[in-house]
Each structure stands twice: as structure tokens, then as C-alpha cells.
Coordinates of C-alpha atoms and ligand atoms in Angstrom, one line a residue:
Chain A
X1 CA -7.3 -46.0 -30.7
X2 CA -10.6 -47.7 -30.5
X3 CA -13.3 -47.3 -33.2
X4 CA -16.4 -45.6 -32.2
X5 CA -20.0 -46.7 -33.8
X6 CA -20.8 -43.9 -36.1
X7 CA -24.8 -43.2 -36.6
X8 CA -26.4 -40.5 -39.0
X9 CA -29.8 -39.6 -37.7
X10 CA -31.7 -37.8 -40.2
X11 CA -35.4 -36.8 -40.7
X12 CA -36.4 -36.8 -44.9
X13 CA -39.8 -35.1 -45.6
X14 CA -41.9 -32.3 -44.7
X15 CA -43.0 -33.0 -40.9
X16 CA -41.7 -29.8 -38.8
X17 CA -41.0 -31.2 -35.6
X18 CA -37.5 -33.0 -34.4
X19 CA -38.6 -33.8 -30.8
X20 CA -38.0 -38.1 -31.3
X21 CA -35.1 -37.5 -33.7
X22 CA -33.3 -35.7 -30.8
X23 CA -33.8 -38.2 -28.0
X24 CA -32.8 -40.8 -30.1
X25 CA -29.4 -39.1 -30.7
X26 CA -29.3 -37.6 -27.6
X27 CA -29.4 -41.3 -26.2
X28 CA -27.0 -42.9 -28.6
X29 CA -24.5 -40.3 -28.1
X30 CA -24.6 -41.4 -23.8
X31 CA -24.2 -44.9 -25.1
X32 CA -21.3 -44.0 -26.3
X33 CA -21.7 -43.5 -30.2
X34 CA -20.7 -41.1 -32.4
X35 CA -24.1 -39.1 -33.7
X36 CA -23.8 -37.2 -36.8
X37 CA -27.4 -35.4 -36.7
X38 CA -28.8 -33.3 -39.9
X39 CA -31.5 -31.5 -39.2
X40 CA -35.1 -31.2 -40.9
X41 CA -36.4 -31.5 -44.1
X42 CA -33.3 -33.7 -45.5
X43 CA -34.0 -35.1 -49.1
X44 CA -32.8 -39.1 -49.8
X45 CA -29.8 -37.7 -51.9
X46 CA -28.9 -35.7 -48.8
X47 CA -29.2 -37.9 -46.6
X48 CA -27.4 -40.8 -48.5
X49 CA -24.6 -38.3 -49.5
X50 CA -24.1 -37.6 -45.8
X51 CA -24.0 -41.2 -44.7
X52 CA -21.0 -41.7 -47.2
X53 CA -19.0 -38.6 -46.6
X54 CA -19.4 -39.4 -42.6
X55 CA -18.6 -43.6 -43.1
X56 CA -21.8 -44.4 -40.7
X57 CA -22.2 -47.6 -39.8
X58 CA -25.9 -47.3 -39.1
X59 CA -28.5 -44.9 -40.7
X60 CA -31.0 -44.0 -38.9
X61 CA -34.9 -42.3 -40.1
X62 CA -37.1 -40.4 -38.4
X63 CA -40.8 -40.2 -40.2
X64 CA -43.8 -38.7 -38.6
X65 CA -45.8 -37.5 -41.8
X66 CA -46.9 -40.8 -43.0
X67 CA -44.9 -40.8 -46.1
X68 CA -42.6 -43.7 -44.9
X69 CA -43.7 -45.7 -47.6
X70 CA -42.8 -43.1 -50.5
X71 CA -39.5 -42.2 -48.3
X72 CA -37.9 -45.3 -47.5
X73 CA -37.1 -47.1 -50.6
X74 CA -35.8 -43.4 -52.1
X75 CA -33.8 -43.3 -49.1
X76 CA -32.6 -47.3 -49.7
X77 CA -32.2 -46.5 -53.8
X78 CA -29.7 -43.7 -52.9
X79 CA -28.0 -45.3 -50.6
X80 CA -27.2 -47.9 -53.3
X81 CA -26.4 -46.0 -55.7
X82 CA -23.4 -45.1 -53.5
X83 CA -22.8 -48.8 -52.7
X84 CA -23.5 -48.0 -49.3
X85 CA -25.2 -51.7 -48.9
X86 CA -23.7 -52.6 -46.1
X87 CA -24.8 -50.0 -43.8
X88 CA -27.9 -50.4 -41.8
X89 CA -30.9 -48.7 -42.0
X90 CA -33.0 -48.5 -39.1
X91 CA -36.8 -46.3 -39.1
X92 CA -38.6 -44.2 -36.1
X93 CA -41.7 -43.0 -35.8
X94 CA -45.7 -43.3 -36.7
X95 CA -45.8 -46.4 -38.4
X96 CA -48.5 -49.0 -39.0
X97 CA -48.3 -52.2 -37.7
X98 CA -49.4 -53.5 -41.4
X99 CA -46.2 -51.3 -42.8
X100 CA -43.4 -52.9 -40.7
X101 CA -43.4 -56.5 -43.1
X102 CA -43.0 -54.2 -46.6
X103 CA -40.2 -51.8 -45.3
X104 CA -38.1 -55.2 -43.8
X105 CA -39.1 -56.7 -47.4
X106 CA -37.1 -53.3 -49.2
X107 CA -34.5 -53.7 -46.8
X108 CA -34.9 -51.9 -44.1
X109 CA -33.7 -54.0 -40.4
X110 CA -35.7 -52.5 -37.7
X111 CA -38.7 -50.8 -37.3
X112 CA -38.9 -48.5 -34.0
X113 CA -42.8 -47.1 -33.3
X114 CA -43.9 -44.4 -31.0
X115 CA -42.9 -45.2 -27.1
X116 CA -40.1 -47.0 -28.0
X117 CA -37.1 -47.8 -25.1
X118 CA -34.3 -46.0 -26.6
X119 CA -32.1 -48.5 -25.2
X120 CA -33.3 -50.8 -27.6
X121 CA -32.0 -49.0 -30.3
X122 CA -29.0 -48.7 -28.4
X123 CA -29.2 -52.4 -29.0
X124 CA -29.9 -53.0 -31.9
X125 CA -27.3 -50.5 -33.1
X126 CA -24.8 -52.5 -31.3
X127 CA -26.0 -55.9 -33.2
X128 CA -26.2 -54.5 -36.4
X129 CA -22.8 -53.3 -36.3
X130 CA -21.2 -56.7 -35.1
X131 CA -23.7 -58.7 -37.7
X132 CA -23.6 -57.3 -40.8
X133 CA -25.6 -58.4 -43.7
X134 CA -24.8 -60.8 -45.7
Chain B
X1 CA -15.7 -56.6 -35.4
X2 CA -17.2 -54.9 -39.1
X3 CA -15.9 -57.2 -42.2
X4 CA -16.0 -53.9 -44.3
X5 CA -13.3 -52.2 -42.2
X6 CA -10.5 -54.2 -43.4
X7 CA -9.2 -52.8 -46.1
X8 CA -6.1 -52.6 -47.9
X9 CA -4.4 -49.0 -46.8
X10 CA -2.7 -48.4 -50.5
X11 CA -5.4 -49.6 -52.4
X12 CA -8.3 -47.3 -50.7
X13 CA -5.1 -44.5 -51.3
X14 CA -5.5 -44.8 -54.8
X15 CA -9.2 -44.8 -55.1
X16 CA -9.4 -41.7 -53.3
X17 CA -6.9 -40.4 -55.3
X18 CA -8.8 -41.3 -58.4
X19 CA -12.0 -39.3 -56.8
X20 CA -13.8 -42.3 -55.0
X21 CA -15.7 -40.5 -52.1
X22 CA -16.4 -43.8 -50.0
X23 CA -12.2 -44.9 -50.4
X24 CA -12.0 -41.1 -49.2
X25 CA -14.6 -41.4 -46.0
X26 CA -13.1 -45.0 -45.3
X27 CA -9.3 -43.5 -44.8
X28 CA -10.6 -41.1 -42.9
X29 CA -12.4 -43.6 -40.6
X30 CA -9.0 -45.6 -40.5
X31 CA -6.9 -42.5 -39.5
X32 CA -9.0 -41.1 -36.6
X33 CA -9.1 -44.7 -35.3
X34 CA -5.3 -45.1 -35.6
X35 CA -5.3 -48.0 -37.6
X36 CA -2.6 -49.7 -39.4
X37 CA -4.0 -49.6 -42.8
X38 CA -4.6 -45.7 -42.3
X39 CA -1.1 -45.1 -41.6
X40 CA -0.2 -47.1 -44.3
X41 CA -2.2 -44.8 -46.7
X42 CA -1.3 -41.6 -45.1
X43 CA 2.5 -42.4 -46.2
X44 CA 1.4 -43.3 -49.4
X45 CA -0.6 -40.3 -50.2
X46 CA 1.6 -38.1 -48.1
X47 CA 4.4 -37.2 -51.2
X48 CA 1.1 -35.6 -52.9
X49 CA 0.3 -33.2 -49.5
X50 CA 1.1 -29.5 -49.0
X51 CA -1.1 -28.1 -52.1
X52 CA -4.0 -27.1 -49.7
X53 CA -4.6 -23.8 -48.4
X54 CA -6.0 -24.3 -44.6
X55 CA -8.0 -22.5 -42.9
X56 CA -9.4 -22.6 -39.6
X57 CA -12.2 -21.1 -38.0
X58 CA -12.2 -20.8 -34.4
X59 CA -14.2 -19.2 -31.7
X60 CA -16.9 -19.5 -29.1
X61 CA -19.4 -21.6 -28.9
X62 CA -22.3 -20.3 -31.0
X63 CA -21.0 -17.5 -32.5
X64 CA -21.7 -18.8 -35.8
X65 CA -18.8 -20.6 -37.2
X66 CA -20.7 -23.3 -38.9
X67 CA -23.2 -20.5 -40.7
X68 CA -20.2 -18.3 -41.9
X69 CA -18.5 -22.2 -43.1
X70 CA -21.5 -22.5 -45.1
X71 CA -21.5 -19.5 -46.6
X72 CA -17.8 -19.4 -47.2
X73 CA -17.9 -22.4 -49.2
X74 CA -20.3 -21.3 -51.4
X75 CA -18.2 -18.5 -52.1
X76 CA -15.4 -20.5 -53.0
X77 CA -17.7 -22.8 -54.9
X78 CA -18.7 -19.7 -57.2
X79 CA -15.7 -19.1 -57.9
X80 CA -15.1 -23.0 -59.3
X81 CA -12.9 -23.8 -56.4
X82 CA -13.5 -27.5 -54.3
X83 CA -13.8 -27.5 -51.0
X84 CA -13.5 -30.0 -48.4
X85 CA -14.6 -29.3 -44.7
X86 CA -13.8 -30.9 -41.5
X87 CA -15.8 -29.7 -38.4
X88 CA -14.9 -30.8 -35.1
X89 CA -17.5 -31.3 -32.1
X90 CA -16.2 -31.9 -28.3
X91 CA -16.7 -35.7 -26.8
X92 CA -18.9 -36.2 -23.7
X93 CA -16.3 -37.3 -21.2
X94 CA -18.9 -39.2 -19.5
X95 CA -20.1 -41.7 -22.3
X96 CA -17.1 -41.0 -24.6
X97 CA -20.0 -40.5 -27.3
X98 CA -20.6 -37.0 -29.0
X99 CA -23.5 -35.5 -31.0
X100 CA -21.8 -33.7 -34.2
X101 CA -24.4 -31.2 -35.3
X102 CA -22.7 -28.7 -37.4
X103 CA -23.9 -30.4 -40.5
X104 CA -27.2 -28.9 -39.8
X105 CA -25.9 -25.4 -40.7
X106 CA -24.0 -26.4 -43.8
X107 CA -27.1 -28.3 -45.7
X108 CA -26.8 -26.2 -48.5
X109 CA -23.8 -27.7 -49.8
X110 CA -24.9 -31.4 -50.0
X111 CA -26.1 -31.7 -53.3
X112 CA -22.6 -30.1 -54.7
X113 CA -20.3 -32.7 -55.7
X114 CA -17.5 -29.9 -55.1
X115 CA -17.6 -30.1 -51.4
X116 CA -16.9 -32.9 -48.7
X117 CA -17.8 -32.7 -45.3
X118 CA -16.5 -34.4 -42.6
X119 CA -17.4 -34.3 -39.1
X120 CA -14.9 -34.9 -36.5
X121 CA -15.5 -35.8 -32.6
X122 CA -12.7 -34.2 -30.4
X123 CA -12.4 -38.0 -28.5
X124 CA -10.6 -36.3 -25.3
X125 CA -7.9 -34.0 -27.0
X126 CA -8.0 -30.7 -25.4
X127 CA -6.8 -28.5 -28.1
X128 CA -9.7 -27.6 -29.8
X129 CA -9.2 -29.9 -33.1
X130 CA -8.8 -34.0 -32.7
X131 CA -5.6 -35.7 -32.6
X132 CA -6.4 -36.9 -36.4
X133 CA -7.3 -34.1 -37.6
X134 CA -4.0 -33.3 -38.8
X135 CA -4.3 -36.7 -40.5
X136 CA -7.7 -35.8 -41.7
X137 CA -6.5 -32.5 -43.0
X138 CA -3.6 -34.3 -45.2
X139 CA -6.1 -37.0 -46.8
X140 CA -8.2 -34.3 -48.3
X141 CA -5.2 -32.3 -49.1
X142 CA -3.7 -35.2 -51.1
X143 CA -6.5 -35.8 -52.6
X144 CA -6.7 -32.5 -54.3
X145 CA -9.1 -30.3 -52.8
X146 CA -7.3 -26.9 -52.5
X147 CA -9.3 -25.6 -50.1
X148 CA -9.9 -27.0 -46.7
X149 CA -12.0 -25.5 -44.3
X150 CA -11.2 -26.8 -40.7
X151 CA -14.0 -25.8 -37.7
X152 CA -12.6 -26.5 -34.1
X153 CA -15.0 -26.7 -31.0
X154 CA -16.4 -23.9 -29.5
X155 CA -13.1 -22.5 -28.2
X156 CA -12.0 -21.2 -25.2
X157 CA -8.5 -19.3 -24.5
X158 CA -6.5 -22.5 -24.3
X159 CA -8.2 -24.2 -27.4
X160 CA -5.2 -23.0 -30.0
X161 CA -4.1 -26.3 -31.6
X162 CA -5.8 -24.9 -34.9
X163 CA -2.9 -22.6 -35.5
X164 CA -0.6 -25.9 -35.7
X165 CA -3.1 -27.6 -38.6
X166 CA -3.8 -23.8 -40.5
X167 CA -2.4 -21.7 -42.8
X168 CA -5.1 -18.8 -41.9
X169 CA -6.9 -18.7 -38.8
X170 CA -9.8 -17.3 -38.6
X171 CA -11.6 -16.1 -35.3
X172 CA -15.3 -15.9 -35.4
X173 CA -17.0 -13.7 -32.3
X174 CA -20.4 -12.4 -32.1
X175 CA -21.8 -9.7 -30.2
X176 CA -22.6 -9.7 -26.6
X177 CA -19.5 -11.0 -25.6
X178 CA -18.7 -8.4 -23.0
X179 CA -16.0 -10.2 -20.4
X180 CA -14.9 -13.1 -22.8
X181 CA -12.5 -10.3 -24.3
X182 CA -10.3 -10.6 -21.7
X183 CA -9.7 -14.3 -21.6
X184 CA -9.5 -14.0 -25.9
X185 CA -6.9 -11.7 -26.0
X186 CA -4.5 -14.3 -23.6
X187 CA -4.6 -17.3 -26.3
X188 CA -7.0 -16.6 -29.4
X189 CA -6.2 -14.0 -30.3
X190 CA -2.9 -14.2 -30.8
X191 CA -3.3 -17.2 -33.3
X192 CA -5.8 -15.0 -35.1
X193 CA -4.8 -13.7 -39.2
X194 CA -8.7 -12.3 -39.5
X195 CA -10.8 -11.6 -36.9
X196 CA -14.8 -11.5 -37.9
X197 CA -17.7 -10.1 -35.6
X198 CA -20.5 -12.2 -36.9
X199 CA -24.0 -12.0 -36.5
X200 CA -24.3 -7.8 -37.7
X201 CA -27.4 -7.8 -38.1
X202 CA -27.9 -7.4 -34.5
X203 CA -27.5 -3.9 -32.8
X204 CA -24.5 -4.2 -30.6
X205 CA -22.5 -5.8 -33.5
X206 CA -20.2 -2.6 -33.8
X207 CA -19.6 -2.3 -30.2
X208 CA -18.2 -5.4 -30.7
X209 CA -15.7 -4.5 -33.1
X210 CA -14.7 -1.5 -31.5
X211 CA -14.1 -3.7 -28.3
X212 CA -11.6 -6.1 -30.2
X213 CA -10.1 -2.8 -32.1
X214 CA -8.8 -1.7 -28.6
X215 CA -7.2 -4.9 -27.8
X216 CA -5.9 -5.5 -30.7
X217 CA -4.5 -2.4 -31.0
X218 CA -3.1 -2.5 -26.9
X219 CA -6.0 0.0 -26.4
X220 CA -7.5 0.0 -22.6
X221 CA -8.0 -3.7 -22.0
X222 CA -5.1 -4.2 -24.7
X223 CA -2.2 -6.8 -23.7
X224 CA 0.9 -4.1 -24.6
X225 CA 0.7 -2.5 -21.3
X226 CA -1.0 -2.4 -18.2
X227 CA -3.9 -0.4 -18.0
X228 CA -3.5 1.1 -21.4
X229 CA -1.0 3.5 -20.8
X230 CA 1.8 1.6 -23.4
X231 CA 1.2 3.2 -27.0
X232 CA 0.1 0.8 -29.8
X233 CA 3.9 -0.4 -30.8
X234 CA 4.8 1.0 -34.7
X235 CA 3.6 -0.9 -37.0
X236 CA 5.8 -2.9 -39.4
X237 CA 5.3 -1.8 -42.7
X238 CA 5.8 -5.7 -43.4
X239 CA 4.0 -7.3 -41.2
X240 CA 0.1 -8.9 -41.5
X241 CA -2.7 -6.2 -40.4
X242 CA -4.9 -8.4 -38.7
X243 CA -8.3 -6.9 -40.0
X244 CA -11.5 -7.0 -37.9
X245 CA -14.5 -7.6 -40.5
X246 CA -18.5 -7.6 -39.7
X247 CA -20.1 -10.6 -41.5
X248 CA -23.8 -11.7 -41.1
X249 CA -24.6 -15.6 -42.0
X250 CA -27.7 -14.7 -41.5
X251 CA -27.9 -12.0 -43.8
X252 CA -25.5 -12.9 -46.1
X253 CA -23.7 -9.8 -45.7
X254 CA -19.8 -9.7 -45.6
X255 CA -18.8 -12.6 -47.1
X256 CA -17.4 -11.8 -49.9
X257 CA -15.0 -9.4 -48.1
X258 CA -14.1 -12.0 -45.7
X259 CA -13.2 -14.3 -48.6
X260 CA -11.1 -11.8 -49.8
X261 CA -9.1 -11.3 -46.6
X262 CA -8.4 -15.0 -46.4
X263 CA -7.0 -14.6 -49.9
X264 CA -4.5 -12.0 -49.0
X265 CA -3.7 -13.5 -46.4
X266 CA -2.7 -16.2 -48.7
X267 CA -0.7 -14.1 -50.8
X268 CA 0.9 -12.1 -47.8
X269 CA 2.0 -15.5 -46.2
X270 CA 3.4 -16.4 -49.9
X271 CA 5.1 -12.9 -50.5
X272 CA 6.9 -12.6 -47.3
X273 CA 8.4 -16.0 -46.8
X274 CA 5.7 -17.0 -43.8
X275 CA 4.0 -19.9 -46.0
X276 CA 7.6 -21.6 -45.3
X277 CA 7.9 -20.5 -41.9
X278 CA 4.3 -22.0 -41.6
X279 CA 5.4 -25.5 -43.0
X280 CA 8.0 -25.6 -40.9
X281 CA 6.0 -24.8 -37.7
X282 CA 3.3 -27.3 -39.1
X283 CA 6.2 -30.0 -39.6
X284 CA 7.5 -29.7 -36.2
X285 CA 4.3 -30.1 -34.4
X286 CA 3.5 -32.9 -37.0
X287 CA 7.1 -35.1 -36.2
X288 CA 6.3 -34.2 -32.7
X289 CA 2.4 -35.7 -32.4
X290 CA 3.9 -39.0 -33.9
X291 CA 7.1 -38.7 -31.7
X292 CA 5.0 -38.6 -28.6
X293 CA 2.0 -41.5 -30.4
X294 CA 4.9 -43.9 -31.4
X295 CA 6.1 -43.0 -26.9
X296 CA 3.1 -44.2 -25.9
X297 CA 2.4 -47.3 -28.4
X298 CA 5.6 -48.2 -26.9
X299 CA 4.5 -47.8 -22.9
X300 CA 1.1 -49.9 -24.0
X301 CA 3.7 -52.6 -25.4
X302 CA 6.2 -53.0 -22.4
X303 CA 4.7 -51.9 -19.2
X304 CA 2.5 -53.7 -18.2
X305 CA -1.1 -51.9 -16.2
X306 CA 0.3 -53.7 -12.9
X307 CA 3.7 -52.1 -13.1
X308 CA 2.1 -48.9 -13.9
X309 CA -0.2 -49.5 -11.1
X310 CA 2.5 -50.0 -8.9
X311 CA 4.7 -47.3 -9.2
X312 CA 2.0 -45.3 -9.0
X313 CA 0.8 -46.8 -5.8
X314 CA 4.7 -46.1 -4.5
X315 CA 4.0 -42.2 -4.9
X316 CA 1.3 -42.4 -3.7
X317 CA 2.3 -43.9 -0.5
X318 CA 5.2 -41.5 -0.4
X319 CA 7.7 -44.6 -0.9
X320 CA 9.5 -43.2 -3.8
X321 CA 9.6 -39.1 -5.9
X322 CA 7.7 -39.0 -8.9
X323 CA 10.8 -38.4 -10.9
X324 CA 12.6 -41.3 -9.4
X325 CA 9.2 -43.8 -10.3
X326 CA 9.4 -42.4 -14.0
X327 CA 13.3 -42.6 -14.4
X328 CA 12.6 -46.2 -13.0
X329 CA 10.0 -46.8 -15.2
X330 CA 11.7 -45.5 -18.4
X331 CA 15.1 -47.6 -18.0
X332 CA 13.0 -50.9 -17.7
X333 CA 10.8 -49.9 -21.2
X334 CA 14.6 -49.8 -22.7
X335 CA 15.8 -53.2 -21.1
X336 CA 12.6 -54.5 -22.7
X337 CA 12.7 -53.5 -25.8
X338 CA 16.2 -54.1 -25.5
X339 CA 15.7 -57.6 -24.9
X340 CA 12.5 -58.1 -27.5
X341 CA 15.5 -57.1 -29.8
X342 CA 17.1 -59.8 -28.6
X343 CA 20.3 -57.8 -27.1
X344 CA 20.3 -55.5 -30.4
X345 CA 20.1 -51.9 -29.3
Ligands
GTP401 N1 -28.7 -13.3 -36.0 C1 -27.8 -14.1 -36.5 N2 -27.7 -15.4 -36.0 C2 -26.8 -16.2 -36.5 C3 -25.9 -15.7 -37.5 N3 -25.0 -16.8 -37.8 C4 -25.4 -17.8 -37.0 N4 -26.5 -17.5 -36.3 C5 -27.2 -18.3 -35.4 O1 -26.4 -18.6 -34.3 C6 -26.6 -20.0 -33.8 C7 -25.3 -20.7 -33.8 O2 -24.9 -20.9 -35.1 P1 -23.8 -21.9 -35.5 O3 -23.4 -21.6 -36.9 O4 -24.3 -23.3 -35.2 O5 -22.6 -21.5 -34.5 P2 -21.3 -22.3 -34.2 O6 -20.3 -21.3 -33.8 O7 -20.9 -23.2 -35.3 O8 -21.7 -23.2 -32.9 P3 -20.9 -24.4 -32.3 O9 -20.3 -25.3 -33.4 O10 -21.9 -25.1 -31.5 O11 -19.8 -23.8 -31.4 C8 -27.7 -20.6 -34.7 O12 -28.9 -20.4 -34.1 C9 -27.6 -19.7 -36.0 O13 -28.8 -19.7 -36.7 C10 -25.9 -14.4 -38.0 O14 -25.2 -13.9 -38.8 N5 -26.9 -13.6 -37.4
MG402 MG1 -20.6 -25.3 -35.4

């Protein structure tokens, strides 16, 4: 049987609403992918915990409070704690421009802002799954 | 295509063995995509299967099944017990993608390394449960957690491929259902060991009950007679009392009694010789999945799409019977695998 592109979409934090984090997997799921989606107010351990039971290739976060910067390297910490280093991590939402350069630097492949084409995370799901890091 | 996916079968086997959680979520990748070095740990591992009590919840769509999991796994976690879970969610036919969301009722548990949770898209098999999740179920199993916990889509009357995975099926309704009863009793209901009316909290919760009281019992809508004029039949003073319990996830109310149902119904299956009878049912349908996968690895490898194409066209055209075009098509898979064998068969 063919292999299907698993993807955990998970929102860490406080921020209440799940509007963007919906589409997204709503999206990926009609491309085709398997969507393994957690809900609100996930903490890093949760969330790196759930990309290793579930073998995801991709991990994916959606942050609206602003606290991307606090978030993200918890999130990327957790993850490689598991040894989950080889799975992507990809980040939605309101971020500044200025932010984008940092969260690459801790590891983080894409940056997706407000208004984004989901097909281009359909995309770049599909490229970071065939290209793994080194 | 991904470097990390190929793996060595029997060494992963052992790591999960030993308690690695990734070896553990890899395998089960391998198995649901049928690949070689899953099969090759799933023999492996497959002399230290058959420890696990199984249960499966069933029932419809959004009556609560992932809630009461939640809650039922706690319970079993207070009580020292691991527990690993594997909830299945159906595949869009249209994209062949799904969107597996009963984690989000179960976040309770992830901090606990006691429990693992897997989530499981149908990918086309009708039955309620995946093709692997037999294969899913005996990974988890071998790897020593005693209590597996298997949720199937929201299930219709047909959906009753759980009973072939589960020691203890467990059928999860919620109020309101009103006309549903009559397509449960055909299929469900009949694979059912406990049958729970979630969601009590709300009003019309014992109505409910009382509903699936009178058809379990052949009552007015019952399937023992027509009508409900056949009396209940006697019941055998050996047989399993399929109890009808009121739980609230919500609420946390009932849980602990449902717990305890799925517990004597553990020691009833032991006591009367139906845990066998249950392994042997499980065995068959087991020898019979691979009899039917190993069929069709073989049509992929000598029939070519034209030939298929073909033969079908003939039908089609009225050229040739059905039967005819498959007896056709069966004796030429022999000759070729007859003469891949070079002659030896
Ligand atoms: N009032 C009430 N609502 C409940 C209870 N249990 C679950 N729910 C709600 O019912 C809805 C469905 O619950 P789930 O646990 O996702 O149901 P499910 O059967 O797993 O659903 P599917 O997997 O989609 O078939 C959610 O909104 C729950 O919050 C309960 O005991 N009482
Ligand atoms: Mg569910």
C-alpha cells in the first residue's frame, strides 16, 4: 500500500480561536495527507509527544498570540529531546516580518503569515517530505 | 522517497520491545503502509502477542466514544494499568486524505508515559476499523501493553469488523437517537458485550435506555419476533447479560461501573471457555485478511492492467459471462506463476 504524508497540526499557547489551524488541515487533508489535528491550548511536551506517537512527517504551528518567539524553540527543544530531528517544522500565523530570519536560524523551515495560499503549504509539505534535512 | 523510513524490520522489533516509543510509532507506520520491513517485524514480535485484553468501542458518530476513551483510560491508569489506544477516522474518498481528530478529546492523557495513542485513517476499508489495524493492535500487544483500547469510525449497521479485532465490544449511543434503533439492532448490536447510553446528563438519556432495553430484550421493536408478540427467549443461566449502562464523559459519571463491566466481561469470556472461542474466531479472520492480501499481491504481479482492462471490456461488451472472464483470468495467473517458477508447481 502506498504511504500517506502524515502532518500534526497543533496550536501551543493561550490564543482561543482555531479558525487558521482548521483551514490549514482542512486543506491538507483534500491534498491528500493524513491530518492528525489536536486542538487548543497544547503545551510543547504535548505536542512533541503527539508528533512521535503519530510518526508525522511534518509538524505544523499555529500562533496568533505573539508568543512565537517563547513557543517555538520549546516546541523545537521537545522535539529533540525525542530525537524527532528529522521531522519538519513548519509556523502559521501573526508573525513579524523581522521574526521570520530567528525562527529559520532555531530551525524552523517555513514561515506561513496571515493570507497565506494554502496550497503553498500543500507545497511545501510535499518538498519537505521528499528533502529532508541534512 | 523519506531516508528515515528504511529501517531494519527486526531491529525497530526489538527497540519497541525494549520500550522505544519512536521504534514503536515507526512499525506502526510500516504496517499500515504494508511494507516489507513491517511484516518482517510483525513475525518477529508476533510469538510475544495474545497477552492484551481488546476492547472496542463502537457506535455513531458523535456519541461520544472518544470522551468515554479518555475517561476509560484514566480509569485504567489509576489503577496502574498501561494503556495503548488506537482510534480510527474514515478517509475522504475524494482526496484519499483524512482529518484524524479524536486526539482532541483524549488530551488529558499526553503527559502520561502509561498511555500511547495512535490514530488510524480507515484508507477505503469499509468495516469500520482499517485493514492494519489488526496489525496495529498486535504491535502494541507484543509490546506489552495489556490494555488496548481500539475506537472504530462512527459506525453504521454494516461497520462490525471490530468484533473480529476485540475481545469486548463495547457500543457507545447517546440520546436522541430515535429511528437509528432499528438499523442497530440488524448488525451492532449483535457484536455488542456492553452497551453504554452516554451523554446522561441530558434529559432524554433514560428514554434511551429503555429503548435499547426493549430490543435487546425482543421487546416491541425487538428482532425475536415480528411485532413483538415472541416472548424474550429463557435466558441461559450461562450465557453473557449484555448490560445497558448510563455514562456521562462529560460529567464524569459512570465510569467506573463501565470499567467494571469490561472487567467481567473479561472474566466471563475466561470462565466459560469464550476467550478461546474468541482467538480462534480472531485467527481465522486474521489467516483469512493475509490469504486474501497475499491473492491480490499476486493479481498486481501477473496480470497485467491491460489484461484486466480487457476482460473487463469483454463483459462489458457482452462478449463473454463474468464467471467465464474470471475462470479465464485465474488459470493464466497459475500458468504464470507456474512458469516464473520455471515449470515447478
Ligand atoms: N453533554 C455531553 N456531551 C458529550 C458527552 N460526551 C461527549 N460529548 C460531546 O459530544 C461531542 C462528540 O464527542 P466525541 O467524543 O468526539 O464523540 P465520538 O463518538 O468520538 O465522535 P466521532 O469519533 O466523530 O464519531 C463533543 O462535542 C463532546 O464534547 C457527555 O457525556 N455529555
Ligand atoms: Mg471520536
Amino acid at each position: 500500500m502506498e504511504r500517506k504524508i502524515r502532518v500534526l497540526i497543533a496550536k501551543p499557547g493561550l490564543d482561543g480561536h482555531d479558525r487558521g489551524a482548521k483551514v490549514v488541515a482542512r486543506a491538507l487533508r483534500d491534498a491528500g495527507m493524513e491530518v492528525i489535528y489536536t486542538g487548543l491550548r497544547q503545551t510543547p511536551p504535548m505536542i512533541a509527544e503527539a508528533a512521535l506517537q503519530e510518526d508525522v512527517d511534518v509538524v505544523g504551528l499555529s500562533i496568533l498570540s505573539g508568543a512565537h518567539m517563547a513557543l517555538v524553540p520549546r516546541v523545537l527543544e521537545e522535539m529533540r529531546r525525542r530525537g524527532l530531528d528529522d521531522v519538519a517544522l513548519f509556523v502559521g500565523g501573526i508573525i513579524p516580518p523581522d521574526d521570520v530570519a530567528p525562527l529559520k536560524e532555531m530551525g524552523v523551515r517555513e514561515v506561513f503569515g496571515p493570507g497565506t495560499n494554502t496550497h503553498d503549504v500543500v507545497t511545501f509539505i510535499r518538498q519537505a517530505v521528499d528533502e529532508p534535512t541534512a | 522517497m523519506n531516508q528515515r523510513r528504511n529501517l531494519d524490520g527486526a531491529r525497530l522489533a526489538q527497540e519497541a520491545r525494549q520500550g522505544n516509543r519512536r521504534a514503536l510509532a515507526r512499525l506502526l507506520s510500516l504496517v499500515e503502509n504494508g511494507a516489507p520491513a513491517g511484516l518482517i517485524a510483525l513475525s518477529e514480535l508476533f510469538p510475544y502477542t495474545g497477552q492484551a485484553h481488546i476492547i472496542g468501542i463502537t457506535g455513531s458518530p458523535g456519541a461520544g466514544k472518544s470522551s468515554l476513551l479518555n475517561r476509560l483510560a484514566h480509569a485504567f491508569r489509576q489503577s496502574g494499568t498501561r494503556v495503548a489506544i488506537v482510534a480510527v477516522d474514515p478517509t475522504s474518498p475524494f482526496s484519499g486524505g483524512a482529518l484524524l481528530g479524536d486526539r482532541l478529546r483524549m488530551r488529558t492523557l499526553i503527559n502520561d508515559d502509561g498511555i500511547f495513542i495512535r490514530s488510524m485513517a480507515s484508507r477505503g476499508h469499509p468495516g469500520g476499523i482499517a485493514r492494519a489495524t489488526h496489525d496495529a493492535v498486535m504491535l502494541l500487544d507484543a509490546v506489552g501493553y495489556p490494555v488496548i483500547l481500539v475506537e472504530t469510525v462512527g459506525a453504521g449497521q454494516a461497520q462490525v469488523d471490530v468484533a473480529r479485532v476485540a475481545h469486548t465490544v463495547v457500543l457507545v449511543e447517546a440520546p436522541g437517537m430515535g429511528d437509528d434503533i432499528q438499523a442497530l439492532k440488524a448488525g451492532l448490536m449483535e457484536i455488542a458485550d456492553i452497551i453504554v447510553v452516554n451523554k446522561a446528563d441530558r434529559p432524554d438519556a433514560r428514554q434511551t435506555m429503555r429503548m435499547l432495553q426493549s430490543v435487546r430484550h425482543g421487546g416491541p421493536s425487538g428482532h425475536h419476533g415480528p411485532g413483538g408478540d415472541a416472548p424474550a427467549p429463557p435466558a441461559d443461566a450461562d450465557a453473557w447479560e449484555v448490560p445497558i449502562l448510563l455514562t456521562s464523559a462529560l460529567e464524569e459519571r459512570g465510569i467506573a461501573e463501565l470499567q467494571a463491566a469490561i472487567l467481567a466481561h473479561r472474566q466471563y469470556l475466561s470462565a466459560s471457555g469464550q476467550w478461546a472461542a474468541r482467538l480462534a474466531q480472531h485467527a481465522r479472520a486474521e489467516v483469512e485478511l493475509w490469504l486474501r492480501r497475499h491473492f491480490e499481491a499476486l493479481q498486481t504481479a501477473h496480470l497485467p492492467p491491460e489484461r484486466w482492462e480487457s476482460a473487463v471490456d469483454a463483459v462489458a461488451a457482452r462478449q463473454a459471462a463474468p464467471a467465464a472472464v474470471a475462470q479465464n483470468l485465474l488459470e493464466e495467473l497459475l500458468a504464470s506463476i507456474c512458469h516464473r517458477r520455471r515449470g515447478e508447481c
